[in-house]
JSON list of C-alpha atoms in Angstrom, two decimals:
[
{"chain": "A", "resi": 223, "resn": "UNK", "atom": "CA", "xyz": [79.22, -27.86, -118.16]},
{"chain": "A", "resi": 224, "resn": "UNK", "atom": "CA", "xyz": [78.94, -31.54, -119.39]},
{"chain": "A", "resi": 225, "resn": "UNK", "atom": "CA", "xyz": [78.44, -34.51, -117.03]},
{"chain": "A", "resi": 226, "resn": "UNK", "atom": "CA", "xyz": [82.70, -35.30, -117.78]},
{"chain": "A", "resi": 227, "resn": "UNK", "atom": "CA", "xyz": [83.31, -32.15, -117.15]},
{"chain": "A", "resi": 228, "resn": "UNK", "atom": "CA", "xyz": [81.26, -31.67, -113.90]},
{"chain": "A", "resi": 229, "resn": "UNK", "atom": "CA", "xyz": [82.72, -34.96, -112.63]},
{"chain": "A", "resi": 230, "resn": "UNK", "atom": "CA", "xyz": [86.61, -34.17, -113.26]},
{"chain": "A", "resi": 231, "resn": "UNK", "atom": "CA", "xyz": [85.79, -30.70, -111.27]},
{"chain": "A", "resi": 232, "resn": "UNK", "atom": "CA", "xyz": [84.51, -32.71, -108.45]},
{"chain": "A", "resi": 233, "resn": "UNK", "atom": "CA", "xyz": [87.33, -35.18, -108.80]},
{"chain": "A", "resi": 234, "resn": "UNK", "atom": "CA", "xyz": [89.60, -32.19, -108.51]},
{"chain": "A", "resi": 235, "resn": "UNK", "atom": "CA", "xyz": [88.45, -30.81, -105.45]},
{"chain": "A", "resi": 236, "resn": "UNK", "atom": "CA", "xyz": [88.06, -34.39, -103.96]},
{"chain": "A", "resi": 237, "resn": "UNK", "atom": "CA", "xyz": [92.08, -34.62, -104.59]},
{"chain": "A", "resi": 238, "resn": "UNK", "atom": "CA", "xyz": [92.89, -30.90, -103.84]},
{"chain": "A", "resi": 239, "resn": "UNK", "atom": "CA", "xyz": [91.07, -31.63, -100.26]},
{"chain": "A", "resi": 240, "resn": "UNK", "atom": "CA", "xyz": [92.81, -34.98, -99.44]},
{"chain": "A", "resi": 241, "resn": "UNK", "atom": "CA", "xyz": [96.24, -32.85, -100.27]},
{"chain": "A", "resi": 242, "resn": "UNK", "atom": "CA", "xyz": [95.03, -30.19, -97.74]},
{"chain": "A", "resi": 243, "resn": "UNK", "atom": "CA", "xyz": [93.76, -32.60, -95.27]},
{"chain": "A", "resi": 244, "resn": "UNK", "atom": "CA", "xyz": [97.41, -35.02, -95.71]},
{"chain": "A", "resi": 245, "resn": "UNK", "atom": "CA", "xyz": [99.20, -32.00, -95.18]},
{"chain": "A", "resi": 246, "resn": "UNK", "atom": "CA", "xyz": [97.09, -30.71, -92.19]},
{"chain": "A", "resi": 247, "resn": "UNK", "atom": "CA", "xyz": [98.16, -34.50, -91.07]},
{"chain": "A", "resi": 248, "resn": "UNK", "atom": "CA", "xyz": [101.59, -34.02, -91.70]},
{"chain": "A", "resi": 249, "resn": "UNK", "atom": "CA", "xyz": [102.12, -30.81, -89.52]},
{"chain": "A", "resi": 250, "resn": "UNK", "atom": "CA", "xyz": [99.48, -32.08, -86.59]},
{"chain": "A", "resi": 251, "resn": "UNK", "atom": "CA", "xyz": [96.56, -30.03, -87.05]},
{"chain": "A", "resi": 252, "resn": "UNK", "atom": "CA", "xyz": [93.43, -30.23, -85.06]},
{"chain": "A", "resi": 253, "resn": "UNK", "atom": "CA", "xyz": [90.23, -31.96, -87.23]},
{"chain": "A", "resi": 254, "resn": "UNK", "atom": "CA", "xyz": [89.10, -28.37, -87.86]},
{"chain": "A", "resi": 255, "resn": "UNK", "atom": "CA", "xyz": [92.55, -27.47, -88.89]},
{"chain": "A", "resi": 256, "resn": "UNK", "atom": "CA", "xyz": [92.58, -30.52, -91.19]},
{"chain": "A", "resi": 257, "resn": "UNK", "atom": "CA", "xyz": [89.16, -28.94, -92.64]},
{"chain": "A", "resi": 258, "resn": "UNK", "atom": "CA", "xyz": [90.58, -25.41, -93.17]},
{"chain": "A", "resi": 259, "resn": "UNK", "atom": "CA", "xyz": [93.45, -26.42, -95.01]},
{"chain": "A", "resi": 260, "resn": "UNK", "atom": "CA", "xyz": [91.07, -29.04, -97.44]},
{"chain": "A", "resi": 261, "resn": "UNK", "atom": "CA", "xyz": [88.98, -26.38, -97.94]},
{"chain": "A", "resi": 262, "resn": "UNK", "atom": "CA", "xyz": [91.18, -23.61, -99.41]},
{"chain": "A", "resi": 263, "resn": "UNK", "atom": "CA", "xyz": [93.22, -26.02, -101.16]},
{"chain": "A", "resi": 264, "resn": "UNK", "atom": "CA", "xyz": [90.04, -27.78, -102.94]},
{"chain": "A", "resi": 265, "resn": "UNK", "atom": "CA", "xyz": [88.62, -23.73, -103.34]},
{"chain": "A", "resi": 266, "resn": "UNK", "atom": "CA", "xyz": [90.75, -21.13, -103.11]},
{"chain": "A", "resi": 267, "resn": "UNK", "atom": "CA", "xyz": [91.90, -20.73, -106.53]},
{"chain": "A", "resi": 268, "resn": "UNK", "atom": "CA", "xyz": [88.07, -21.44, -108.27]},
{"chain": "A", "resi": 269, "resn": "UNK", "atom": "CA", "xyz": [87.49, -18.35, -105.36]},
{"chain": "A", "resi": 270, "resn": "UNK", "atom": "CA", "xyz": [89.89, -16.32, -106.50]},
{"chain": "A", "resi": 271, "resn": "UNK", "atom": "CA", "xyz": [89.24, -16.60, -110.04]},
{"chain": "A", "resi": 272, "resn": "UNK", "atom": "CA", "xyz": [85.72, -16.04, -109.59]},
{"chain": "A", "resi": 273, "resn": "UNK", "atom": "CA", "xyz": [85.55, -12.45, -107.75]},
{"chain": "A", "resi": 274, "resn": "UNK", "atom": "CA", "xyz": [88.16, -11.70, -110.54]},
{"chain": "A", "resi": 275, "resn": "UNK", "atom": "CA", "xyz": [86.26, -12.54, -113.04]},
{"chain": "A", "resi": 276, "resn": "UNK", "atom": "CA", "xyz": [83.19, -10.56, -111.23]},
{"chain": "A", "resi": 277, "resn": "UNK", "atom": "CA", "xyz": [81.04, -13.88, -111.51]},
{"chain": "A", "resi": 278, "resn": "UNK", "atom": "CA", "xyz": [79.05, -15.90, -108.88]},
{"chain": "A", "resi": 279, "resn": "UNK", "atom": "CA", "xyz": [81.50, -17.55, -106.58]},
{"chain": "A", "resi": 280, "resn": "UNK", "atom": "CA", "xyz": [80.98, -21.64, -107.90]},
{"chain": "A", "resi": 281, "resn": "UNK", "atom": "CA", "xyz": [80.68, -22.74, -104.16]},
{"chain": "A", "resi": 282, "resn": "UNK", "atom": "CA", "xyz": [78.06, -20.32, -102.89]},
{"chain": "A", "resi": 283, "resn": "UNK", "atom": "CA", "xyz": [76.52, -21.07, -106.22]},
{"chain": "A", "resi": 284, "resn": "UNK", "atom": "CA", "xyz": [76.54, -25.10, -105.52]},
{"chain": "A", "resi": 285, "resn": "UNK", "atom": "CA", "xyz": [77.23, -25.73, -101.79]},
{"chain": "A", "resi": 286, "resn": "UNK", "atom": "CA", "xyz": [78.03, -29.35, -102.95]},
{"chain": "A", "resi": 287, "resn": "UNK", "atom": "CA", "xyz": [81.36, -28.52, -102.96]},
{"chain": "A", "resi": 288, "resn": "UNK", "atom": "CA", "xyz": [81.64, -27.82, -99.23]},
{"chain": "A", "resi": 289, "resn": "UNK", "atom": "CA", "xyz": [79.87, -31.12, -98.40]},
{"chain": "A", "resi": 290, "resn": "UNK", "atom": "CA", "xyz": [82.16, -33.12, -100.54]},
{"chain": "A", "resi": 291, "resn": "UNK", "atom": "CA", "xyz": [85.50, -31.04, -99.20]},
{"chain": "A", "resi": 292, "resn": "UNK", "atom": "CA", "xyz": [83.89, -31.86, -95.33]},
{"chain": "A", "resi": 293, "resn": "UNK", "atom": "CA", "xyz": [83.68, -35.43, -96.55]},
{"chain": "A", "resi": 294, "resn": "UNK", "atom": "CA", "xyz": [86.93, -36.10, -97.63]},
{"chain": "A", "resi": 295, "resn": "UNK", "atom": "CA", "xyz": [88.47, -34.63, -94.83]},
{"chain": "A", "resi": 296, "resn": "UNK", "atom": "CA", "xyz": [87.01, -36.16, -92.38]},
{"chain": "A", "resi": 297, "resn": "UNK", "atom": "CA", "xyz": [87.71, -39.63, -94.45]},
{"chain": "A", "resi": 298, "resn": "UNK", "atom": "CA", "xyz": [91.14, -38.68, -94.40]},
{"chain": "A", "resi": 299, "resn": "UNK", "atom": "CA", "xyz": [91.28, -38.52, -90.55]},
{"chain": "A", "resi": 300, "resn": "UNK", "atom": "CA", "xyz": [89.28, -41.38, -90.47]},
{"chain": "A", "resi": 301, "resn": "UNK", "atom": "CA", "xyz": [90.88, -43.57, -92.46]},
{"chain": "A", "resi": 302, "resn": "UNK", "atom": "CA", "xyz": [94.19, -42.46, -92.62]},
{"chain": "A", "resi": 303, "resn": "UNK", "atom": "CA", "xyz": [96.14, -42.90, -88.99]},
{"chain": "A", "resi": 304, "resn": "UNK", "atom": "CA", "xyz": [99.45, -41.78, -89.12]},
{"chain": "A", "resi": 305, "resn": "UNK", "atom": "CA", "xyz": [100.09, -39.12, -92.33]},
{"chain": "A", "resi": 306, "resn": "UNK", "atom": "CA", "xyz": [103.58, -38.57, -91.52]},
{"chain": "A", "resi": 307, "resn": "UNK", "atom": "CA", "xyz": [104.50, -41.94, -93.36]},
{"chain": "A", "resi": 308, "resn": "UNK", "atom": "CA", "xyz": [102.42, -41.42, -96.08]},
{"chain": "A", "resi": 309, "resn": "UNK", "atom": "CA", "xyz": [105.65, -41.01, -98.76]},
{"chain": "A", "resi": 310, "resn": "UNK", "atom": "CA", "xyz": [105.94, -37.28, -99.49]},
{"chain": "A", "resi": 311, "resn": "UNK", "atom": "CA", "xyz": [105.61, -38.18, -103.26]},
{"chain": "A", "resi": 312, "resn": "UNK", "atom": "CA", "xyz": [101.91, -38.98, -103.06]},
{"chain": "A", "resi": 313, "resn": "UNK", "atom": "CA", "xyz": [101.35, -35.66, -101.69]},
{"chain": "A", "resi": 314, "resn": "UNK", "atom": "CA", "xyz": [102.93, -34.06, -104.31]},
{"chain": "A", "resi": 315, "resn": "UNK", "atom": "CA", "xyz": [100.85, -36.87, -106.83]},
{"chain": "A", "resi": 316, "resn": "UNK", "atom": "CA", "xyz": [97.58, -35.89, -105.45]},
{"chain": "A", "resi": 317, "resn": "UNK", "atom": "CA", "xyz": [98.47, -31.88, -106.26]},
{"chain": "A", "resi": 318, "resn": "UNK", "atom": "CA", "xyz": [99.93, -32.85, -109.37]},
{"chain": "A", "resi": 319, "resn": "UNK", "atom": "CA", "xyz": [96.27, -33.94, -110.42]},
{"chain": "A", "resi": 320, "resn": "UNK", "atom": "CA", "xyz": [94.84, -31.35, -108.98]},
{"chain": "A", "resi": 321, "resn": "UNK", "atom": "CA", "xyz": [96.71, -28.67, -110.69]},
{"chain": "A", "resi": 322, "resn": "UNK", "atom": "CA", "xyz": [96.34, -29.95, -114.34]},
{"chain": "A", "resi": 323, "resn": "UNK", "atom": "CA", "xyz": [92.18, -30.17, -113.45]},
{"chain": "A", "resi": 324, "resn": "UNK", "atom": "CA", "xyz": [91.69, -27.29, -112.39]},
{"chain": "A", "resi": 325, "resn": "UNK", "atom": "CA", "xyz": [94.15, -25.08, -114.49]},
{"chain": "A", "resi": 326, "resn": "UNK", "atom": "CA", "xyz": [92.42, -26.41, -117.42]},
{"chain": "A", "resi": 327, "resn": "UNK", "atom": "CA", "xyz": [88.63, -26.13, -116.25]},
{"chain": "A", "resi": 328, "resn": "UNK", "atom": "CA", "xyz": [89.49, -22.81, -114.86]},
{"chain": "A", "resi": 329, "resn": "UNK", "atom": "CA", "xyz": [90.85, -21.22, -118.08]},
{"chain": "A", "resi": 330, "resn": "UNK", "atom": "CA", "xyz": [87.77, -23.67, -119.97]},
{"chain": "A", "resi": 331, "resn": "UNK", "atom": "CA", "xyz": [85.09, -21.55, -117.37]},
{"chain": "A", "resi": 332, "resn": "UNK", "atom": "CA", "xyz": [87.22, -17.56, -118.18]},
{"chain": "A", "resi": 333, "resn": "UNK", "atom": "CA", "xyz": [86.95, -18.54, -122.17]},
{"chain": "A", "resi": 334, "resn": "UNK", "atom": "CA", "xyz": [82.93, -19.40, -121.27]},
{"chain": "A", "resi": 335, "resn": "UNK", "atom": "CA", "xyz": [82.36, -16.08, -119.42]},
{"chain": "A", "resi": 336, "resn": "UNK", "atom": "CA", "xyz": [84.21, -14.07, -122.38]},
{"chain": "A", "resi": 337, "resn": "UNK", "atom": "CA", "xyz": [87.56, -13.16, -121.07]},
{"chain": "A", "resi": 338, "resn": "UNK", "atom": "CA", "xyz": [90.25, -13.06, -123.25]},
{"chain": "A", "resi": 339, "resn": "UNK", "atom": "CA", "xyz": [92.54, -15.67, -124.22]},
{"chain": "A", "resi": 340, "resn": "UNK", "atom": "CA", "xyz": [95.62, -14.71, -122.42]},
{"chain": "A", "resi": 341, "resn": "UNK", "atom": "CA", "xyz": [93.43, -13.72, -119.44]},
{"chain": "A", "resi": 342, "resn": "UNK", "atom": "CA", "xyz": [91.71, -17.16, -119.33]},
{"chain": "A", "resi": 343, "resn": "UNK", "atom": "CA", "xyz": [94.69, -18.86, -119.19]},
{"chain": "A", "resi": 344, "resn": "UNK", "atom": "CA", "xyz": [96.08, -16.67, -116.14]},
{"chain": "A", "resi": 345, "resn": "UNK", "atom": "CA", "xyz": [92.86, -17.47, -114.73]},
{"chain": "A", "resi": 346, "resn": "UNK", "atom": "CA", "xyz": [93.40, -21.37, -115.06]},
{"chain": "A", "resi": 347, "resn": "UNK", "atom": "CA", "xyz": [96.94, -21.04, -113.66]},
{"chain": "A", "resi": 348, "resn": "UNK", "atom": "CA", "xyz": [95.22, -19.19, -110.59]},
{"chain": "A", "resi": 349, "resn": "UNK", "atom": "CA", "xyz": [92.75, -21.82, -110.61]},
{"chain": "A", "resi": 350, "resn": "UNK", "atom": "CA", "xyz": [95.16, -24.44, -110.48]},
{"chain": "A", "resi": 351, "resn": "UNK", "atom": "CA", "xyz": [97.96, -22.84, -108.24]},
{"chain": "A", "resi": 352, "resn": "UNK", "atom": "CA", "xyz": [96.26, -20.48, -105.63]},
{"chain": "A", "resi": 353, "resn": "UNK", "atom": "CA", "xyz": [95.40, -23.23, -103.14]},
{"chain": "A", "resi": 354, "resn": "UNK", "atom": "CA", "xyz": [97.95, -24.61, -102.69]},
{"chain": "A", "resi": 355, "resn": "UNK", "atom": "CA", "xyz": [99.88, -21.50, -102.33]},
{"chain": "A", "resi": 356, "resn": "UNK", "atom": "CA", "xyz": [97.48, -21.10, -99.63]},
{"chain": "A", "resi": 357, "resn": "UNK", "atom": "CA", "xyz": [97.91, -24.20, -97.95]},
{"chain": "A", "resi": 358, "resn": "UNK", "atom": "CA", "xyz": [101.73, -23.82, -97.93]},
{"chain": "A", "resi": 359, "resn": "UNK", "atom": "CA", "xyz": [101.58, -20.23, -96.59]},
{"chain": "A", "resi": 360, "resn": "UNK", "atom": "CA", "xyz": [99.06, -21.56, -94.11]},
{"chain": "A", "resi": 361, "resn": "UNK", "atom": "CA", "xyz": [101.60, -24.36, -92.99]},
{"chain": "A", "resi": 362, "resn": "UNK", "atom": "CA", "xyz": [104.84, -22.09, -93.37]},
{"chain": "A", "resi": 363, "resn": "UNK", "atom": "CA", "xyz": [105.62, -23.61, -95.87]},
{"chain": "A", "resi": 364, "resn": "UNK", "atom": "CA", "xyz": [107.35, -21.44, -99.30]},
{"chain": "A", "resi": 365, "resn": "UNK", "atom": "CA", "xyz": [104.62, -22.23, -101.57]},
{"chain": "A", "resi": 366, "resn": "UNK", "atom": "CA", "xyz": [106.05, -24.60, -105.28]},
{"chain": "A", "resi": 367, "resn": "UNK", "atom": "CA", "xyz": [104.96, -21.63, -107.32]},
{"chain": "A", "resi": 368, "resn": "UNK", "atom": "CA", "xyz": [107.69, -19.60, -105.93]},
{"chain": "A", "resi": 369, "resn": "UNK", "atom": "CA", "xyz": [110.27, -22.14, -105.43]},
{"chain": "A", "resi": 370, "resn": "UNK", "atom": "CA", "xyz": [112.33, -24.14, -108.21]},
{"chain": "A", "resi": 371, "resn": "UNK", "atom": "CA", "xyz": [109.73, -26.37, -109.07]},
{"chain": "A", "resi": 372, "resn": "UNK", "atom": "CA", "xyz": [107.74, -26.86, -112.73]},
{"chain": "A", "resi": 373, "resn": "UNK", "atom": "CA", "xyz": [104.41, -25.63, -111.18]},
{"chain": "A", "resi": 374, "resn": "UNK", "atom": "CA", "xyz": [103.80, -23.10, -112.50]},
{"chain": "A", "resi": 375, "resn": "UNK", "atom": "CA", "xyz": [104.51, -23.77, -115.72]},
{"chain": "A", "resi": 376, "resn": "UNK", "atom": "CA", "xyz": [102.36, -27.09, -116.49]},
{"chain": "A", "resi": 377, "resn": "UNK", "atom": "CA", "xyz": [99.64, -25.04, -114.86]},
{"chain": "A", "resi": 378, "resn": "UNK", "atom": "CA", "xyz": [100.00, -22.50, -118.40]},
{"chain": "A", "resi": 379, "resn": "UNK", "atom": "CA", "xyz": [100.61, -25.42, -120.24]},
{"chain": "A", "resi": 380, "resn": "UNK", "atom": "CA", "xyz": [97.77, -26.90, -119.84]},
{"chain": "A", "resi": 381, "resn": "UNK", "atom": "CA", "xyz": [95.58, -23.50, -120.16]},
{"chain": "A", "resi": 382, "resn": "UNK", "atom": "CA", "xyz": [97.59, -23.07, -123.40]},
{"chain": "A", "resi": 383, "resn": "UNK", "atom": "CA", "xyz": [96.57, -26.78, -124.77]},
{"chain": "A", "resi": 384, "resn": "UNK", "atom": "CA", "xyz": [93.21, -26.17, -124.47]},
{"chain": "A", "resi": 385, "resn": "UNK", "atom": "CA", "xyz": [92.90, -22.85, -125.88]},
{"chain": "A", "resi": 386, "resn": "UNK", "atom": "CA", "xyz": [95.23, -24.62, -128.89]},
{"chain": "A", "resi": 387, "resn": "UNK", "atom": "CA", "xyz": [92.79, -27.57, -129.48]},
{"chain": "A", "resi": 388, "resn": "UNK", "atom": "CA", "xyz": [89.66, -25.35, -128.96]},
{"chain": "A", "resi": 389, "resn": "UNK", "atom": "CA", "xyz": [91.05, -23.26, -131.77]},
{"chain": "A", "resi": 390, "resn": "UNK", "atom": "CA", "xyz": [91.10, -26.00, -133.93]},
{"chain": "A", "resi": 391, "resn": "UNK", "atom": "CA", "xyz": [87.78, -27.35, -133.74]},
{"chain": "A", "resi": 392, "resn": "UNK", "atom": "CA", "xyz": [88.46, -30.08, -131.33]},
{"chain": "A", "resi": 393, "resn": "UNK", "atom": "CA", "xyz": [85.17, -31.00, -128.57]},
{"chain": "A", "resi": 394, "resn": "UNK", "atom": "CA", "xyz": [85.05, -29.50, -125.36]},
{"chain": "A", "resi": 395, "resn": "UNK", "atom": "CA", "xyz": [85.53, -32.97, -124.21]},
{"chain": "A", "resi": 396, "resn": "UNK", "atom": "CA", "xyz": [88.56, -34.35, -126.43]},
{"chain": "A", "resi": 397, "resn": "UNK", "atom": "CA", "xyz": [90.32, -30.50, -125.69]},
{"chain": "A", "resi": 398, "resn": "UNK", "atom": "CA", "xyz": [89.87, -30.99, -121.87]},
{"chain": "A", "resi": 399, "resn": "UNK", "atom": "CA", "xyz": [90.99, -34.76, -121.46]},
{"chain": "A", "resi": 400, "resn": "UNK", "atom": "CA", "xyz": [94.11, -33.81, -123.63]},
{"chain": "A", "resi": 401, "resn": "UNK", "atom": "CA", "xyz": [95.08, -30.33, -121.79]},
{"chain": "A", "resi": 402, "resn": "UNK", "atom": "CA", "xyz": [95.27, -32.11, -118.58]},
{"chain": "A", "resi": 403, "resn": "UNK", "atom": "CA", "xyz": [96.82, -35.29, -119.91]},
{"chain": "A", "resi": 404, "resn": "UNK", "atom": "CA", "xyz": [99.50, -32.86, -121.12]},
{"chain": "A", "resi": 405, "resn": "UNK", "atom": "CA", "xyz": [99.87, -30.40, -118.01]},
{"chain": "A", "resi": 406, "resn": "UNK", "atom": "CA", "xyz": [99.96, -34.13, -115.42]},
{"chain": "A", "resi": 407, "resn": "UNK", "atom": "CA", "xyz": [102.65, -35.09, -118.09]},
{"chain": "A", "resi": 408, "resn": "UNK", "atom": "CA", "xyz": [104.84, -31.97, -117.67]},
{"chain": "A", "resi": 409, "resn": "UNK", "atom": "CA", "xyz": [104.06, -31.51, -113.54]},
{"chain": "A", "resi": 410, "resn": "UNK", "atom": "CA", "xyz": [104.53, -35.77, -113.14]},
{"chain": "A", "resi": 411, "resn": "UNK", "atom": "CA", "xyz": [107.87, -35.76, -115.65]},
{"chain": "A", "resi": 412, "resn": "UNK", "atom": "CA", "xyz": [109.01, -32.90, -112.92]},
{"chain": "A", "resi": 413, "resn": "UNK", "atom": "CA", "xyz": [108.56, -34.56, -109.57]},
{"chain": "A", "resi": 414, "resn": "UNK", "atom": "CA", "xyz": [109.98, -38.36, -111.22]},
{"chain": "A", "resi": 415, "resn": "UNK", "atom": "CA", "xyz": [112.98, -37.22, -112.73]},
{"chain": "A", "resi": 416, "resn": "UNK", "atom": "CA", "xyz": [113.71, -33.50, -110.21]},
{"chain": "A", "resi": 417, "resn": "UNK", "atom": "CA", "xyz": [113.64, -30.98, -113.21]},
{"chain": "A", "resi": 418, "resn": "UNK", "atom": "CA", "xyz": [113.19, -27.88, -111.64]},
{"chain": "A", "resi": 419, "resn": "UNK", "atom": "CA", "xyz": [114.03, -23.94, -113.39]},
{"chain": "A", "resi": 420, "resn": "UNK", "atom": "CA", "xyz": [117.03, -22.71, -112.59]},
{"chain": "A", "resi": 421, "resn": "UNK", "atom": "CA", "xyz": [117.24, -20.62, -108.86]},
{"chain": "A", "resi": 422, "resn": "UNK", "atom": "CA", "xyz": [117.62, -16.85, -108.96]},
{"chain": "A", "resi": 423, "resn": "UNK", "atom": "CA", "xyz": [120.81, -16.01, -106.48]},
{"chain": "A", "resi": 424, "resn": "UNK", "atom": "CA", "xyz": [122.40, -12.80, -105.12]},
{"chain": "A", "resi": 425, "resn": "UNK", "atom": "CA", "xyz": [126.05, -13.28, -104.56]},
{"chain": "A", "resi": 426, "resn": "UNK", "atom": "CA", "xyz": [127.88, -11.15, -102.47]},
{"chain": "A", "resi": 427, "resn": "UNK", "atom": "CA", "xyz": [131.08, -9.71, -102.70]},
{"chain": "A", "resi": 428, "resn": "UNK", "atom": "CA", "xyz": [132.31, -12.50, -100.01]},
{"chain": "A", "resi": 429, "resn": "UNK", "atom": "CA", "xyz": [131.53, -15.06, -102.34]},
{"chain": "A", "resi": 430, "resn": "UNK", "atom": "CA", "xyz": [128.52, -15.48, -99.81]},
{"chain": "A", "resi": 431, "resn": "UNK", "atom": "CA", "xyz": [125.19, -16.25, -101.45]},
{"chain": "A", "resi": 432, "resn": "UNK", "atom": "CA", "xyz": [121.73, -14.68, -99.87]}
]
């Protein structure tokens, strides 16, 4: 992994944890509530794509991560007094980031290891979504992924891009930088102007829905 690639992993788990720990905040956990939640936001997807993948989990591997997930939460609590009027939309900001990251590192780490293409980029989407999935089950919450919300679907994107610029001879750099620009486009063009896929619903014969 290159230095600009090492550092926008870090970055991502830095802004995974903070939307843990602000949602911990915003539903009154205890500090090692607060912790728990940053941590299998920041993780839980790299986790999950790793035992898939049968490969060394990249935490136990570099325990840097944990120290830098402890840090930011306990910034967060620190520094951050009342999270409940922190504007919703910066939550969703700070996962927006997060997701593009990490669903485009994760599918760039499955293409290293020698998956295949359409697996790597189901592995980035895990990568990106499976956190905070977590985090919303955790706070019960429905997770994004299953609601009405283009999640999902900038996650693949940006899996897709890179796979698409790789193909074409583009630097593991210049591919990277542009996937997520492209995925944060998609997932930020969502939340500003409330696209969302159209709801599955059951109607009854009452004209009730379920």
């Amino acid at each position: 992994m290159t230095d600009l690639l090492y550092f926008l992993d870090i970055f991502g788990v830095i802004v995974f944890a903070l939307s843990g720990a602000l949602m911990a905040g915003r539903y009154q956990l205890d500090p090692f509530g607060v912790v728990v939640l940053a941590a299998v936001t920041a993780i839980g997807g790299g986790t999950i794509r790793d035992v898939i993948l049968g490969t060394t989990v990249f935490w136990v591997a570099s325990p840097i991560y944990l120290y830098i997930i402890l840090t930011t939460a306990l910034l967060t609590i620190a520094l951050i007094r009342r999270p409940k009027r922190i504007p919703k939309r910066f939550l969703l900001l700070a996962d927006a980031f997060g997701l593009a990251l990490f669903a485009v590192l994760g599918t760039a780490k499955a293409i290293k290891l020698g998956a295949p293409v359409s697996v790597a980029i189901v592995m980035g989407t895990i990568t990106g979504v499976a956190g905070g999935m977590i985090r919303d089950v955790l706070c019960n919450v429905i997770p994004m992924i299953l609601r009405q919300e283009i999640y999902a679907l900038a996650a693949m994107l940006g899996g897709i891009l890179f796979v698409f610029l790789s193909y074409f001879g583009f630097s593991e750099n210049v591919a990277t930088i542009s996937a997520v620009s492209g995925a944060l486009t998609l997932r930020l063009a969502a939340i500003y102007w409330q696209v969302s896929l159209p709801a599955f619903q059951i109607i009854d014969k009452e004209g009730n829905s379920e």
